[in-house]
Amino acid sequence: MEVYNMGEVIQKRRKSLGITQEQLSEGICSVQTLSRVENGKNRISWEKFKKLMERLGMPSEKYSLVIEVDDIESIEFEKEIFQLINKQEYENAYILFHKLEKKLDKNEKSNQQYLLGIGAILDYQLKKISLQEKMKQLEDAIQITIPCYECRVLKNGVYTRIEIIILYNIALCFQEKDEKKGIRLLKELEEYLEEISINNREYKKLKVVILYNLSHLLRQNGNYEESKKVGNMGVNEGISSTQGNILLLELYNQLYILSSEIKNGDVEKVEEYKELFFQIYYLSDIFENSEMKVCIKRNCDEANIKIDLI
């Protein structure tokens, strides 16, 4: 599987056009910076990356998320693995992941990162490793391309989809031991995705998932108002990206917040709660999610709210 990082894409295109580093970098960045970017030793801001790609006559959107491959079967494997993970079909994803592993050139840094990062996610979900082991593998994976990831302000760089997925999963690991650190990292990821604003389906899916988990962590940390605000953003993104089950989770998060407020004596929220309850209930039918119906009914009983279902 031939995988290019950002610097390699720029270098290959520049050389194919017969452009020198001086010509490409003029008015955008220094020659030294461009050289370090091409050699994978430095990163540049999204704005500078776009300008370089425009000068090279290439759409920056194509290279901001995924990988470039020649092997069509490997592309299909990678797509299917992510689909299976999103559906929480981890056993099937694990089988396919190891088929893909045999096809990859393990000398490629990007391949090493993919295998270590996705491997950690699957192993943890299948209870093969502990949370601490998952965190260690994810940090090892991200440090292959971002040696000091905790020292960076994410919006000042350009990141591949796999790097974003790994960073997002690192943030989830923090919810067990340092919620504030997890919130900070998820906020940085959301700001980065908002700043580059690429209209891409896979990209939108990532944003929805990040917003949902940020809303969930904020709720756990007692930041109800901010959680609702982020939740509404997630709902809007979920609708536009047809992320049905994530949309339901986002709405459930808001239902939970309302039930907490009602338990604390805010009875004026009961009608709002009922309206949201029915919205989730009927969306659960559309998306064939019977488990969500069970969850909202349980929440309704715990909040001691009477709702008559037809």
PDB file of C-alpha atoms in Angstrom:
ATOM      1  CA  MET A   1       0.000   0.000   0.000  1.00  0.00           C
ATOM      2  CA  GLU A   2       1.702   3.174  -1.141  1.00  0.00           C
ATOM      3  CA  VAL A   3       1.040   5.940   1.346  1.00  0.00           C
ATOM      4  CA  TYR A   4       2.154   9.545   1.020  1.00  0.00           C
ATOM      5  CA  ASN A   5       2.341  12.102   3.803  1.00  0.00           C
ATOM      6  CA  MET A   6       1.819  15.804   3.130  1.00  0.00           C
ATOM      7  CA  GLY A   7       5.490  16.554   2.502  1.00  0.00           C
ATOM      8  CA  GLU A   8       5.851  13.684   0.044  1.00  0.00           C
ATOM      9  CA  VAL A   9       2.803  14.851  -1.903  1.00  0.00           C
ATOM     10  CA  ILE A  10       4.290  18.342  -2.240  1.00  0.00           C
ATOM     11  CA  GLN A  11       7.733  17.047  -3.170  1.00  0.00           C
ATOM     12  CA  LYS A  12       6.514  14.537  -5.762  1.00  0.00           C
ATOM     13  CA  ARG A  13       4.279  17.114  -7.445  1.00  0.00           C
ATOM     14  CA  ARG A  14       6.966  19.822  -7.370  1.00  0.00           C
ATOM     15  CA  LYS A  15       9.546  17.556  -8.984  1.00  0.00           C
ATOM     16  CA  SER A  16       7.095  16.305 -11.609  1.00  0.00           C
ATOM     17  CA  LEU A  17       6.500  19.938 -12.646  1.00  0.00           C
ATOM     18  CA  GLY A  18      10.232  20.764 -12.643  1.00  0.00           C
ATOM     19  CA  ILE A  19       9.758  23.497 -10.017  1.00  0.00           C
ATOM     20  CA  THR A  20      12.562  24.368  -7.590  1.00  0.00           C
ATOM     21  CA  GLN A  21      11.991  24.801  -3.875  1.00  0.00           C
ATOM     22  CA  GLU A  22      12.788  28.492  -4.291  1.00  0.00           C
ATOM     23  CA  GLN A  23      10.075  28.917  -6.937  1.00  0.00           C
ATOM     24  CA  LEU A  24       7.442  27.025  -4.967  1.00  0.00           C
ATOM     25  CA  SER A  25       8.105  28.671  -1.603  1.00  0.00           C
ATOM     26  CA  GLU A  26       8.402  32.271  -2.841  1.00  0.00           C
ATOM     27  CA  GLY A  27       5.976  34.511  -0.963  1.00  0.00           C
ATOM     28  CA  ILE A  28       4.576  31.576   1.057  1.00  0.00           C
ATOM     29  CA  CYS A  29       7.330  30.296   3.353  1.00  0.00           C
ATOM     30  CA  SER A  30      11.107  30.065   3.523  1.00  0.00           C
ATOM     31  CA  VAL A  31      13.039  27.553   1.404  1.00  0.00           C
ATOM     32  CA  GLN A  32      14.313  25.998   4.643  1.00  0.00           C
ATOM     33  CA  THR A  33      10.752  25.515   5.921  1.00  0.00           C
ATOM     34  CA  LEU A  34       9.654  23.917   2.637  1.00  0.00           C
ATOM     35  CA  SER A  35      12.656  21.589   2.686  1.00  0.00           C
ATOM     36  CA  ARG A  36      11.846  20.468   6.222  1.00  0.00           C
ATOM     37  CA  VAL A  37       8.170  19.958   5.288  1.00  0.00           C
ATOM     38  CA  GLU A  38       9.122  17.809   2.279  1.00  0.00           C
ATOM     39  CA  ASN A  39      11.390  15.691   4.470  1.00  0.00           C
ATOM     40  CA  GLY A  40       8.703  15.196   7.111  1.00  0.00           C
ATOM     41  CA  LYS A  41      10.602  17.202   9.729  1.00  0.00           C
ATOM     42  CA  ASN A  42       8.220  20.128   9.972  1.00  0.00           C
ATOM     43  CA  ARG A  43       4.570  21.098   9.482  1.00  0.00           C
ATOM     44  CA  ILE A  44       2.985  24.232   8.157  1.00  0.00           C
ATOM     45  CA  SER A  45      -0.301  26.003   8.747  1.00  0.00           C
ATOM     46  CA  TRP A  46      -3.400  25.056   6.774  1.00  0.00           C
ATOM     47  CA  GLU A  47      -3.335  28.408   4.929  1.00  0.00           C
ATOM     48  CA  LYS A  48       0.261  27.929   3.748  1.00  0.00           C
ATOM     49  CA  PHE A  49      -0.472  24.339   2.777  1.00  0.00           C
ATOM     50  CA  LYS A  50      -3.416  25.492   0.637  1.00  0.00           C
ATOM     51  CA  LYS A  51      -1.254  28.140  -1.060  1.00  0.00           C
ATOM     52  CA  LEU A  52       1.457  25.595  -1.875  1.00  0.00           C
ATOM     53  CA  MET A  53      -1.103  23.176  -3.300  1.00  0.00           C
ATOM     54  CA  GLU A  54      -2.738  25.933  -5.350  1.00  0.00           C
ATOM     55  CA  ARG A  55       0.651  26.884  -6.812  1.00  0.00           C
ATOM     56  CA  LEU A  56       1.148  23.222  -7.689  1.00  0.00           C
ATOM     57  CA  GLY A  57      -2.271  23.130  -9.352  1.00  0.00           C
ATOM     58  CA  MET A  58      -3.695  20.588  -6.910  1.00  0.00           C
ATOM     59  CA  PRO A  59      -6.844  20.645  -4.725  1.00  0.00           C
ATOM     60  CA  SER A  60      -5.725  20.711  -1.087  1.00  0.00           C
ATOM     61  CA  GLU A  61      -8.930  18.947   0.025  1.00  0.00           C
ATOM     62  CA  LYS A  62      -7.823  15.683  -1.568  1.00  0.00           C
ATOM     63  CA  TYR A  63      -4.768  15.415   0.643  1.00  0.00           C
ATOM     64  CA  SER A  64      -6.083  16.748   3.934  1.00  0.00           C
ATOM     65  CA  LEU A  65      -7.787  13.582   5.072  1.00  0.00           C
ATOM     66  CA  VAL A  66      -6.812  10.254   3.667  1.00  0.00           C
ATOM     67  CA  ILE A  67      -4.076   8.357   1.872  1.00  0.00           C
ATOM     68  CA  GLU A  68      -2.991   7.861  -1.702  1.00  0.00           C
ATOM     69  CA  VAL A  69      -2.831   4.231  -2.791  1.00  0.00           C
ATOM     70  CA  ASP A  70      -2.338   2.245  -5.969  1.00  0.00           C
ATOM     71  CA  ASP A  71      -3.767  -1.013  -4.611  1.00  0.00           C
ATOM     72  CA  ILE A  72      -7.556  -0.806  -5.086  1.00  0.00           C
ATOM     73  CA  GLU A  73      -8.259  -3.797  -2.823  1.00  0.00           C
ATOM     74  CA  SER A  74      -6.356  -2.128   0.025  1.00  0.00           C
ATOM     75  CA  ILE A  75      -8.437   1.020  -0.398  1.00  0.00           C
ATOM     76  CA  GLU A  76     -11.619  -1.048  -0.116  1.00  0.00           C
ATOM     77  CA  PHE A  77     -10.256  -2.897   2.937  1.00  0.00           C
ATOM     78  CA  GLU A  78      -9.442   0.378   4.679  1.00  0.00           C
ATOM     79  CA  LYS A  79     -12.876   1.858   3.959  1.00  0.00           C
ATOM     80  CA  GLU A  80     -14.656  -1.278   5.123  1.00  0.00           C
ATOM     81  CA  ILE A  81     -12.614  -1.439   8.348  1.00  0.00           C
ATOM     82  CA  PHE A  82     -13.726   2.080   9.289  1.00  0.00           C
ATOM     83  CA  GLN A  83     -17.333   1.255   8.396  1.00  0.00           C
ATOM     84  CA  LEU A  84     -17.245  -1.848  10.599  1.00  0.00           C
ATOM     85  CA  ILE A  85     -15.716   0.123  13.493  1.00  0.00           C
ATOM     86  CA  ASN A  86     -18.455   2.759  13.160  1.00  0.00           C
ATOM     87  CA  LYS A  87     -21.042  -0.043  13.337  1.00  0.00           C
ATOM     88  CA  GLN A  88     -19.205  -1.491  16.369  1.00  0.00           C
ATOM     89  CA  GLU A  89     -18.642  -4.768  14.485  1.00  0.00           C
ATOM     90  CA  TYR A  90     -15.181  -5.113  15.977  1.00  0.00           C
ATOM     91  CA  GLU A  91     -14.655  -8.846  15.363  1.00  0.00           C
ATOM     92  CA  ASN A  92     -15.244  -8.447  11.623  1.00  0.00           C
ATOM     93  CA  ALA A  93     -13.099  -5.308  11.541  1.00  0.00           C
ATOM     94  CA  TYR A  94     -10.318  -7.201  13.343  1.00  0.00           C
ATOM     95  CA  ILE A  95     -10.335 -10.019  10.754  1.00  0.00           C
ATOM     96  CA  LEU A  96     -10.201  -7.566   7.852  1.00  0.00           C
ATOM     97  CA  PHE A  97      -7.553  -5.457   9.592  1.00  0.00           C
ATOM     98  CA  HIS A  98      -5.177  -8.421   9.737  1.00  0.00           C
ATOM     99  CA  LYS A  99      -5.790  -9.182   6.064  1.00  0.00           C
ATOM    100  CA  LEU A 100      -4.830  -5.594   5.260  1.00  0.00           C
ATOM    101  CA  GLU A 101      -1.808  -5.796   7.573  1.00  0.00           C
ATOM    102  CA  LYS A 102      -0.303  -8.549   5.408  1.00  0.00           C
ATOM    103  CA  LYS A 103      -0.531  -6.321   2.335  1.00  0.00           C
ATOM    104  CA  LEU A 104       1.140  -3.231   3.821  1.00  0.00           C
ATOM    105  CA  ASP A 105       4.772  -2.193   3.492  1.00  0.00           C
ATOM    106  CA  LYS A 106       5.778  -1.910   7.141  1.00  0.00           C
ATOM    107  CA  ASN A 107       8.809   0.218   6.302  1.00  0.00           C
ATOM    108  CA  GLU A 108       6.456   3.115   5.495  1.00  0.00           C
ATOM    109  CA  LYS A 109       5.981   5.401   8.509  1.00  0.00           C
ATOM    110  CA  SER A 110       2.352   6.111   7.650  1.00  0.00           C
ATOM    111  CA  ASN A 111       1.636   2.378   7.479  1.00  0.00           C
ATOM    112  CA  GLN A 112       3.314   1.854  10.841  1.00  0.00           C
ATOM    113  CA  GLN A 113       1.116   4.595  12.298  1.00  0.00           C
ATOM    114  CA  TYR A 114      -2.075   3.167  10.795  1.00  0.00           C
ATOM    115  CA  LEU A 115      -1.374  -0.370  12.030  1.00  0.00           C
ATOM    116  CA  LEU A 116      -0.364   0.704  15.538  1.00  0.00           C
ATOM    117  CA  GLY A 117      -3.261   3.152  15.957  1.00  0.00           C
ATOM    118  CA  ILE A 118      -6.128   1.130  14.490  1.00  0.00           C
ATOM    119  CA  GLY A 119      -4.682  -2.024  16.044  1.00  0.00           C
ATOM    120  CA  ALA A 120      -4.849  -0.389  19.494  1.00  0.00           C
ATOM    121  CA  ILE A 121      -8.471   0.680  18.971  1.00  0.00           C
ATOM    122  CA  LEU A 122      -9.565  -2.808  17.890  1.00  0.00           C
ATOM    123  CA  ASP A 123      -7.550  -4.663  20.546  1.00  0.00           C
ATOM    124  CA  TYR A 124      -9.079  -2.510  23.283  1.00  0.00           C
ATOM    125  CA  GLN A 125     -12.638  -2.967  22.029  1.00  0.00           C
ATOM    126  CA  LEU A 126     -12.081  -6.731  21.922  1.00  0.00           C
ATOM    127  CA  LYS A 127     -10.645  -6.629  25.477  1.00  0.00           C
ATOM    128  CA  LYS A 128      -7.207  -7.835  24.358  1.00  0.00           C
ATOM    129  CA  ILE A 129      -5.442  -4.868  25.997  1.00  0.00           C
ATOM    130  CA  SER A 130      -6.126  -2.515  28.929  1.00  0.00           C
ATOM    131  CA  LEU A 131      -6.973   1.187  28.669  1.00  0.00           C
ATOM    132  CA  GLN A 132      -3.415   2.042  29.734  1.00  0.00           C
ATOM    133  CA  GLU A 133      -1.971  -0.209  27.009  1.00  0.00           C
ATOM    134  CA  LYS A 134      -4.314   1.340  24.445  1.00  0.00           C
ATOM    135  CA  MET A 135      -3.193   4.836  25.461  1.00  0.00           C
ATOM    136  CA  LYS A 136       0.491   3.855  25.197  1.00  0.00           C
ATOM    137  CA  GLN A 137       0.021   2.370  21.699  1.00  0.00           C
ATOM    138  CA  LEU A 138      -1.951   5.390  20.500  1.00  0.00           C
ATOM    139  CA  GLU A 139       0.708   7.781  21.786  1.00  0.00           C
ATOM    140  CA  ASP A 140       3.420   5.678  20.134  1.00  0.00           C
ATOM    141  CA  ALA A 141       1.409   5.801  16.904  1.00  0.00           C
ATOM    142  CA  ILE A 142       0.884   9.574  16.849  1.00  0.00           C
ATOM    143  CA  GLN A 143       4.516  10.244  17.761  1.00  0.00           C
ATOM    144  CA  ILE A 144       5.618   8.535  14.541  1.00  0.00           C
ATOM    145  CA  THR A 145       4.547  11.672  12.671  1.00  0.00           C
ATOM    146  CA  ILE A 146       3.997  14.191  15.494  1.00  0.00           C
ATOM    147  CA  PRO A 147       6.839  13.585  18.003  1.00  0.00           C
ATOM    148  CA  CYS A 148       5.609  16.193  20.507  1.00  0.00           C
ATOM    149  CA  TYR A 149       1.849  16.168  19.941  1.00  0.00           C
ATOM    150  CA  GLU A 150       1.010  17.505  23.423  1.00  0.00           C
ATOM    151  CA  CYS A 151       3.152  20.610  22.803  1.00  0.00           C
ATOM    152  CA  ARG A 152       1.331  21.544  19.583  1.00  0.00           C
ATOM    153  CA  VAL A 153      -1.563  23.861  18.921  1.00  0.00           C
ATOM    154  CA  LEU A 154      -3.399  21.628  16.461  1.00  0.00           C
ATOM    155  CA  LYS A 155      -4.895  24.378  14.326  1.00  0.00           C
ATOM    156  CA  ASN A 156      -1.376  25.457  13.341  1.00  0.00           C
ATOM    157  CA  GLY A 157      -0.769  22.296  11.300  1.00  0.00           C
ATOM    158  CA  VAL A 158      -2.211  20.035   8.614  1.00  0.00           C
ATOM    159  CA  TYR A 159      -3.217  16.525   9.614  1.00  0.00           C
ATOM    160  CA  THR A 160      -4.228  13.331   7.888  1.00  0.00           C
ATOM    161  CA  ARG A 161      -7.467  11.555   8.717  1.00  0.00           C
ATOM    162  CA  ILE A 162      -5.645   8.766  10.556  1.00  0.00           C
ATOM    163  CA  GLU A 163      -3.795  11.327  12.709  1.00  0.00           C
ATOM    164  CA  ILE A 164      -7.124  12.949  13.639  1.00  0.00           C
ATOM    165  CA  ILE A 165      -8.646   9.542  14.453  1.00  0.00           C
ATOM    166  CA  ILE A 166      -5.682   8.655  16.701  1.00  0.00           C
ATOM    167  CA  LEU A 167      -5.766  12.029  18.485  1.00  0.00           C
ATOM    168  CA  TYR A 168      -9.519  11.684  18.986  1.00  0.00           C
ATOM    169  CA  ASN A 169      -9.052   8.246  20.551  1.00  0.00           C
ATOM    170  CA  ILE A 170      -6.291   9.601  22.812  1.00  0.00           C
ATOM    171  CA  ALA A 171      -8.799  12.206  24.022  1.00  0.00           C
ATOM    172  CA  LEU A 172     -11.287   9.419  24.825  1.00  0.00           C
ATOM    173  CA  CYS A 173      -8.649   7.650  26.936  1.00  0.00           C
ATOM    174  CA  PHE A 174      -8.353  10.791  29.077  1.00  0.00           C
ATOM    175  CA  GLN A 175     -12.013  10.589  30.143  1.00  0.00           C
ATOM    176  CA  GLU A 176     -11.057   7.859  32.616  1.00  0.00           C
ATOM    177  CA  LYS A 177      -8.256   9.780  34.339  1.00  0.00           C
ATOM    178  CA  ASP A 178      -8.188  13.440  33.227  1.00  0.00           C
ATOM    179  CA  GLU A 179     -11.469  14.698  31.755  1.00  0.00           C
ATOM    180  CA  LYS A 180     -10.188  18.258  31.352  1.00  0.00           C
ATOM    181  CA  LYS A 181      -7.287  17.068  29.191  1.00  0.00           C
ATOM    182  CA  GLY A 182      -9.701  15.080  27.044  1.00  0.00           C
ATOM    183  CA  ILE A 183     -12.007  18.089  26.693  1.00  0.00           C
ATOM    184  CA  ARG A 184      -9.096  20.336  25.691  1.00  0.00           C
ATOM    185  CA  LEU A 185      -7.907  17.930  22.998  1.00  0.00           C
ATOM    186  CA  LEU A 186     -11.415  17.390  21.595  1.00  0.00           C
ATOM    187  CA  LYS A 187     -11.960  21.165  21.494  1.00  0.00           C
ATOM    188  CA  GLU A 188      -8.714  21.616  19.569  1.00  0.00           C
ATOM    189  CA  LEU A 189      -9.740  18.916  17.100  1.00  0.00           C
ATOM    190  CA  GLU A 190     -13.180  20.497  16.626  1.00  0.00           C
ATOM    191  CA  GLU A 191     -11.601  23.940  16.076  1.00  0.00           C
ATOM    192  CA  TYR A 192      -9.158  22.473  13.570  1.00  0.00           C
ATOM    193  CA  LEU A 193     -11.936  20.754  11.611  1.00  0.00           C
ATOM    194  CA  GLU A 194     -14.012  23.931  11.690  1.00  0.00           C
ATOM    195  CA  GLU A 195     -11.109  26.039  10.439  1.00  0.00           C
ATOM    196  CA  ILE A 196     -10.295  23.958   7.382  1.00  0.00           C
ATOM    197  CA  SER A 197     -13.996  23.394   6.531  1.00  0.00           C
ATOM    198  CA  ILE A 198     -13.688  20.659   3.905  1.00  0.00           C
ATOM    199  CA  ASN A 199     -16.954  19.429   2.424  1.00  0.00           C
ATOM    200  CA  ASN A 200     -16.169  15.728   2.530  1.00  0.00           C
ATOM    201  CA  ARG A 201     -18.416  12.949   3.833  1.00  0.00           C
ATOM    202  CA  GLU A 202     -15.697  11.133   5.808  1.00  0.00           C
ATOM    203  CA  TYR A 203     -14.571  14.435   7.235  1.00  0.00           C
ATOM    204  CA  LYS A 204     -18.120  15.307   8.366  1.00  0.00           C
ATOM    205  CA  LYS A 205     -18.461  11.905  10.047  1.00  0.00           C
ATOM    206  CA  LEU A 206     -15.325  12.593  12.070  1.00  0.00           C
ATOM    207  CA  LYS A 207     -16.636  15.992  13.109  1.00  0.00           C
ATOM    208  CA  VAL A 208     -19.972  14.544  14.269  1.00  0.00           C
ATOM    209  CA  VAL A 209     -18.243  11.870  16.373  1.00  0.00           C
ATOM    210  CA  ILE A 210     -15.869  14.435  17.919  1.00  0.00           C
ATOM    211  CA  LEU A 211     -18.735  16.819  18.749  1.00  0.00           C
ATOM    212  CA  TYR A 212     -20.765  14.013  20.336  1.00  0.00           C
ATOM    213  CA  ASN A 213     -17.899  12.909  22.581  1.00  0.00           C
ATOM    214  CA  LEU A 214     -17.001  16.495  23.472  1.00  0.00           C
ATOM    215  CA  SER A 215     -20.629  17.116  24.476  1.00  0.00           C
ATOM    216  CA  HIS A 216     -20.633  13.879  26.497  1.00  0.00           C
ATOM    217  CA  LEU A 217     -17.385  14.759  28.334  1.00  0.00           C
ATOM    218  CA  LEU A 218     -18.607  18.287  29.078  1.00  0.00           C
ATOM    219  CA  ARG A 219     -21.787  16.806  30.573  1.00  0.00           C
ATOM    220  CA  GLN A 220     -19.765  14.394  32.710  1.00  0.00           C
ATOM    221  CA  ASN A 221     -17.702  17.353  33.907  1.00  0.00           C
ATOM    222  CA  GLY A 222     -20.877  19.255  34.918  1.00  0.00           C
ATOM    223  CA  ASN A 223     -20.685  21.845  32.096  1.00  0.00           C
ATOM    224  CA  TYR A 224     -24.354  21.423  31.100  1.00  0.00           C
ATOM    225  CA  GLU A 225     -24.845  24.654  29.151  1.00  0.00           C
ATOM    226  CA  GLU A 226     -21.700  24.184  27.068  1.00  0.00           C
ATOM    227  CA  SER A 227     -22.599  20.526  26.604  1.00  0.00           C
ATOM    228  CA  LYS A 228     -26.001  21.516  25.165  1.00  0.00           C
ATOM    229  CA  LYS A 229     -24.403  24.095  22.860  1.00  0.00           C
ATOM    230  CA  VAL A 230     -21.875  21.577  21.520  1.00  0.00           C
ATOM    231  CA  GLY A 231     -24.660  18.979  21.332  1.00  0.00           C
ATOM    232  CA  ASN A 232     -26.742  21.235  19.096  1.00  0.00           C
ATOM    233  CA  MET A 233     -23.751  21.672  16.797  1.00  0.00           C
ATOM    234  CA  GLY A 234     -23.411  17.884  16.686  1.00  0.00           C
ATOM    235  CA  VAL A 235     -27.111  17.446  15.882  1.00  0.00           C
ATOM    236  CA  ASN A 236     -26.875  19.891  12.965  1.00  0.00           C
ATOM    237  CA  GLU A 237     -23.727  18.200  11.641  1.00  0.00           C
ATOM    238  CA  GLY A 238     -25.345  14.784  12.151  1.00  0.00           C
ATOM    239  CA  ILE A 239     -28.370  15.760  10.074  1.00  0.00           C
ATOM    240  CA  SER A 240     -26.237  17.130   7.219  1.00  0.00           C
ATOM    241  CA  SER A 241     -23.934  14.085   7.187  1.00  0.00           C
ATOM    242  CA  THR A 242     -26.690  11.447   7.596  1.00  0.00           C
ATOM    243  CA  GLN A 243     -24.969  10.055  10.700  1.00  0.00           C
ATOM    244  CA  GLY A 244     -28.126   8.486  12.113  1.00  0.00           C
ATOM    245  CA  ASN A 245     -26.898   6.668  15.206  1.00  0.00           C
ATOM    246  CA  ILE A 246     -24.477   9.416  16.231  1.00  0.00           C
ATOM    247  CA  LEU A 247     -27.354  11.881  15.852  1.00  0.00           C
ATOM    248  CA  LEU A 248     -29.440   9.723  18.235  1.00  0.00           C
ATOM    249  CA  LEU A 249     -26.619   9.636  20.775  1.00  0.00           C
ATOM    250  CA  GLU A 250     -26.284  13.410  20.580  1.00  0.00           C
ATOM    251  CA  LEU A 251     -30.021  13.869  21.136  1.00  0.00           C
ATOM    252  CA  TYR A 252     -29.959  11.376  24.016  1.00  0.00           C
ATOM    253  CA  ASN A 253     -27.163  13.377  25.624  1.00  0.00           C
ATOM    254  CA  GLN A 254     -29.440  16.429  25.548  1.00  0.00           C
ATOM    255  CA  LEU A 255     -32.343  14.392  26.923  1.00  0.00           C
ATOM    256  CA  TYR A 256     -30.143  13.275  29.819  1.00  0.00           C
ATOM    257  CA  ILE A 257     -29.229  16.891  30.626  1.00  0.00           C
ATOM    258  CA  LEU A 258     -32.915  17.875  30.621  1.00  0.00           C
ATOM    259  CA  SER A 259     -33.773  14.971  32.944  1.00  0.00           C
ATOM    260  CA  SER A 260     -31.024  16.106  35.361  1.00  0.00           C
ATOM    261  CA  GLU A 261     -32.429  19.636  35.374  1.00  0.00           C
ATOM    262  CA  ILE A 262     -35.962  18.302  36.004  1.00  0.00           C
ATOM    263  CA  LYS A 263     -34.724  16.129  38.890  1.00  0.00           C
ATOM    264  CA  ASN A 264     -33.185  19.278  40.370  1.00  0.00           C
ATOM    265  CA  GLY A 265     -36.609  20.968  40.381  1.00  0.00           C
ATOM    266  CA  ASP A 266     -36.817  22.707  36.999  1.00  0.00           C
ATOM    267  CA  VAL A 267     -40.328  21.451  36.163  1.00  0.00           C
ATOM    268  CA  GLU A 268     -40.670  23.966  33.299  1.00  0.00           C
ATOM    269  CA  LYS A 269     -38.369  21.686  31.293  1.00  0.00           C
ATOM    270  CA  VAL A 270     -40.860  18.768  31.333  1.00  0.00           C
ATOM    271  CA  GLU A 271     -42.629  19.727  28.087  1.00  0.00           C
ATOM    272  CA  GLU A 272     -39.291  20.272  26.341  1.00  0.00           C
ATOM    273  CA  TYR A 273     -38.225  16.851  27.635  1.00  0.00           C
ATOM    274  CA  LYS A 274     -41.371  15.177  26.253  1.00  0.00           C
ATOM    275  CA  GLU A 275     -40.943  16.794  22.852  1.00  0.00           C
ATOM    276  CA  LEU A 276     -37.329  15.620  22.623  1.00  0.00           C
ATOM    277  CA  PHE A 277     -38.307  12.163  23.911  1.00  0.00           C
ATOM    278  CA  PHE A 278     -40.767  11.637  21.043  1.00  0.00           C
ATOM    279  CA  GLN A 279     -38.258  12.994  18.534  1.00  0.00           C
ATOM    280  CA  ILE A 280     -35.692  10.393  19.622  1.00  0.00           C
ATOM    281  CA  TYR A 281     -38.324   7.661  19.879  1.00  0.00           C
ATOM    282  CA  TYR A 282     -39.496   8.028  16.270  1.00  0.00           C
ATOM    283  CA  LEU A 283     -35.999   8.613  14.888  1.00  0.00           C
ATOM    284  CA  SER A 284     -35.039   5.332  16.574  1.00  0.00           C
ATOM    285  CA  ASP A 285     -37.648   3.624  14.387  1.00  0.00           C
ATOM    286  CA  ILE A 286     -36.248   5.266  11.258  1.00  0.00           C
ATOM    287  CA  PHE A 287     -32.682   4.240  12.090  1.00  0.00           C
ATOM    288  CA  GLU A 288     -33.773   0.814  13.428  1.00  0.00           C
ATOM    289  CA  ASN A 289     -32.152   1.401  16.805  1.00  0.00           C
ATOM    290  CA  SER A 290     -34.230  -0.497  19.371  1.00  0.00           C
ATOM    291  CA  GLU A 291     -31.540  -0.112  22.062  1.00  0.00           C
ATOM    292  CA  MET A 292     -32.022   3.659  22.042  1.00  0.00           C
ATOM    293  CA  LYS A 293     -35.740   3.199  22.759  1.00  0.00           C
ATOM    294  CA  VAL A 294     -34.844   1.133  25.827  1.00  0.00           C
ATOM    295  CA  CYS A 295     -32.384   3.832  26.983  1.00  0.00           C
ATOM    296  CA  ILE A 296     -34.833   6.735  26.719  1.00  0.00           C
ATOM    297  CA  LYS A 297     -37.629   4.778  28.406  1.00  0.00           C
ATOM    298  CA  ARG A 298     -35.284   3.979  31.298  1.00  0.00           C
ATOM    299  CA  ASN A 299     -34.234   7.630  31.525  1.00  0.00           C
ATOM    300  CA  CYS A 300     -37.900   8.671  31.530  1.00  0.00           C
ATOM    301  CA  ASP A 301     -38.685   6.281  34.411  1.00  0.00           C
ATOM    302  CA  GLU A 302     -35.653   7.475  36.411  1.00  0.00           C
ATOM    303  CA  ALA A 303     -36.757  11.109  35.961  1.00  0.00           C
ATOM    304  CA  ASN A 304     -40.289  10.087  37.046  1.00  0.00           C
ATOM    305  CA  ILE A 305     -41.853  11.649  33.938  1.00  0.00           C
ATOM    306  CA  LYS A 306     -45.087  10.144  32.659  1.00  0.00           C
ATOM    307  CA  ILE A 307     -45.233   9.732  28.881  1.00  0.00           C
ATOM    308  CA  ASP A 308     -48.005   7.870  27.054  1.00  0.00           C
ATOM    309  CA  LEU A 309     -46.772   5.995  24.003  1.00  0.00           C
ATOM    310  CA  ILE A 310     -49.283   5.082  21.270  1.00  0.00           C
TER     311      ILE A 310
END
